[in-house]
PDB file of C-alpha atoms in Angstrom:
ATOM      1  CA  MET A   1     -40.669-228.101  62.110  1.00 51.00           C
ATOM      2  CA  PRO A   2     -43.484-226.069  60.979  1.00 75.00           C
ATOM      3  CA  GLY A   3     -43.661-223.345  59.968  1.00 87.00           C
ATOM      4  CA  THR A   4     -40.812-220.572  58.279  1.00 94.00           C
ATOM      5  CA  VAL A   5     -38.475-218.646  60.544  1.00 97.00           C
ATOM      6  CA  THR A   6     -36.623-215.168  59.779  1.00 98.00           C
ATOM      7  CA  MET A   7     -34.722-214.335  61.738  1.00 98.00           C
ATOM      8  CA  TYR A   8     -32.902-210.606  61.603  1.00 98.00           C
ATOM      9  CA  SER A   9     -30.188-210.058  63.038  1.00 97.00           C
ATOM     10  CA  THR A  10     -26.400-208.311  61.483  1.00 97.00           C
ATOM     11  CA  THR A  11     -23.470-209.626  61.782  1.00 94.00           C
ATOM     12  CA  TRP A  12     -22.210-208.408  64.703  1.00 96.00           C
ATOM     13  CA  CYS A  13     -24.543-209.493  66.946  1.00 97.00           C
ATOM     14  CA  GLY A  14     -23.741-212.128  69.555  1.00 97.00           C
ATOM     15  CA  TYR A  15     -27.279-212.639  70.539  1.00 97.00           C
ATOM     16  CA  CYS A  16     -28.161-213.545  66.925  1.00 98.00           C
ATOM     17  CA  ARG A  17     -24.736-215.334  66.813  1.00 97.00           C
ATOM     18  CA  ARG A  18     -25.684-217.268  70.081  1.00 98.00           C
ATOM     19  CA  LEU A  19     -29.747-218.114  68.679  1.00 98.00           C
ATOM     20  CA  LYS A  20     -27.929-219.115  65.410  1.00 97.00           C
ATOM     21  CA  GLY A  21     -26.116-222.350  67.288  1.00 98.00           C
ATOM     22  CA  GLN A  22     -28.840-223.323  69.232  1.00 98.00           C
ATOM     23  CA  MET A  23     -31.298-223.411  66.380  1.00 97.00           C
ATOM     24  CA  ASP A  24     -28.734-225.418  63.993  1.00 97.00           C
ATOM     25  CA  ARG A  25     -28.025-227.759  66.613  1.00 97.00           C
ATOM     26  CA  GLU A  26     -31.291-228.629  67.093  1.00 95.00           C
ATOM     27  CA  GLY A  27     -32.116-228.717  63.360  1.00 95.00           C
ATOM     28  CA  ILE A  28     -35.186-225.276  62.706  1.00 95.00           C
ATOM     29  CA  ALA A  29     -34.504-224.128  59.437  1.00 95.00           C
ATOM     30  CA  TYR A  30     -34.650-220.199  59.159  1.00 97.00           C
ATOM     31  CA  THR A  31     -33.698-217.289  56.872  1.00 97.00           C
ATOM     32  CA  GLU A  32     -31.080-214.912  57.942  1.00 97.00           C
ATOM     33  CA  ILE A  33     -32.028-211.075  56.431  1.00 98.00           C
ATOM     34  CA  ASN A  34     -29.408-208.396  57.859  1.00 97.00           C
ATOM     35  CA  ILE A  35     -30.874-205.417  58.407  1.00 97.00           C
ATOM     36  CA  GLU A  36     -28.421-203.077  57.650  1.00 97.00           C
ATOM     37  CA  GLN A  37     -28.009-204.696  54.172  1.00 97.00           C
ATOM     38  CA  ASP A  38     -31.792-204.539  53.753  1.00 96.00           C
ATOM     39  CA  PRO A  39     -33.651-201.530  54.215  1.00 95.00           C
ATOM     40  CA  GLU A  40     -37.435-203.173  54.495  1.00 97.00           C
ATOM     41  CA  SER A  41     -36.240-205.480  56.710  1.00 97.00           C
ATOM     42  CA  ALA A  42     -34.399-202.231  59.196  1.00 97.00           C
ATOM     43  CA  ALA A  43     -38.164-200.590  58.767  1.00 97.00           C
ATOM     44  CA  PHE A  44     -39.684-204.430  59.794  1.00 97.00           C
ATOM     45  CA  VAL A  45     -37.525-204.017  62.659  1.00 98.00           C
ATOM     46  CA  GLU A  46     -37.989-201.105  64.014  1.00 97.00           C
ATOM     47  CA  LYS A  47     -41.756-201.191  63.305  1.00 97.00           C
ATOM     48  CA  ALA A  48     -41.765-204.692  65.426  1.00 96.00           C
ATOM     49  CA  ASN A  49     -39.632-202.733  68.503  1.00 97.00           C
ATOM     50  CA  GLY A  50     -40.772-199.214  69.274  1.00 96.00           C
ATOM     51  CA  GLY A  51     -38.715-197.164  66.154  1.00 96.00           C
ATOM     52  CA  ASN A  52     -35.390-199.051  67.605  1.00 96.00           C
ATOM     53  CA  GLN A  53     -33.408-201.587  65.199  1.00 95.00           C
ATOM     54  CA  THR A  54     -33.021-204.221  67.678  1.00 96.00           C
ATOM     55  CA  VAL A  55     -32.206-207.622  66.546  1.00 97.00           C
ATOM     56  CA  PRO A  56     -31.790-210.782  66.635  1.00 98.00           C
ATOM     57  CA  THR A  57     -35.930-210.085  66.119  1.00 98.00           C
ATOM     58  CA  VAL A  58     -37.728-213.034  65.303  1.00 98.00           C
ATOM     59  CA  LEU A  59     -40.798-214.233  62.670  1.00 97.00           C
ATOM     60  CA  VAL A  60     -42.201-217.246  63.137  1.00 96.00           C
ATOM     61  CA  VAL A  61     -44.886-218.082  60.376  1.00 93.00           C
ATOM     62  CA  PRO A  62     -46.909-221.003  61.604  1.00 85.00           C
ATOM     63  CA  GLU A  63     -47.735-224.148  58.743  1.00 82.00           C
ATOM     64  CA  ASN A  64     -50.923-224.417  60.383  1.00 75.00           C
ATOM     65  CA  GLY A  65     -52.249-220.944  59.437  1.00 72.00           C
ATOM     66  CA  GLY A  66     -52.500-219.569  62.955  1.00 77.00           C
ATOM     67  CA  GLU A  67     -51.321-215.776  63.801  1.00 88.00           C
ATOM     68  CA  ASP A  68     -47.242-214.887  62.660  1.00 92.00           C
ATOM     69  CA  VAL A  69     -45.502-214.225  66.030  1.00 95.00           C
ATOM     70  CA  VAL A  70     -43.074-211.350  66.460  1.00 97.00           C
ATOM     71  CA  MET A  71     -40.164-211.814  69.329  1.00 98.00           C
ATOM     72  CA  THR A  72     -37.231-210.141  70.082  1.00 97.00           C
ATOM     73  CA  ASN A  73     -34.434-211.921  71.468  1.00 97.00           C
ATOM     74  CA  PRO A  74     -36.011-214.727  72.364  1.00 98.00           C
ATOM     75  CA  SER A  75     -34.769-217.582  73.547  1.00 97.00           C
ATOM     76  CA  LEU A  76     -34.619-221.009  72.343  1.00 97.00           C
ATOM     77  CA  ALA A  77     -37.874-222.403  74.207  1.00 97.00           C
ATOM     78  CA  GLN A  78     -39.576-220.368  73.068  1.00 96.00           C
ATOM     79  CA  VAL A  79     -38.477-219.821  69.312  1.00 96.00           C
ATOM     80  CA  LYS A  80     -39.753-223.825  69.588  1.00 93.00           C
ATOM     81  CA  GLN A  81     -43.416-222.655  71.352  1.00 92.00           C
ATOM     82  CA  ALA A  82     -44.397-220.608  68.779  1.00 92.00           C
ATOM     83  CA  LEU A  83     -43.346-223.520  65.884  1.00 89.00           C
ATOM     84  CA  GLY A  84     -45.828-225.551  67.657  1.00 84.00           C
ATOM     85  CA  ALA A  85     -42.147-228.024  69.173  1.00 62.00           C
TER      86      ALA A  85
END
């Protein structure tokens, strides 16, 4: 699929595990960043979520040069839509 997906997560997040499993089954490649181990990523997640460390927060950068999309706890369908699939 075109574009890149970055998932900001934690080890204990059930919603993160669910979305990772769905993306794995669909063959959607992603990079996972644990916000508890990366302060810069935690700050990005806070900025995207009104000061809250809400995960999963997903960043999709479209390959076609479109605008980056940041989503909080998205569905698989939303991730696919952001990728243009």
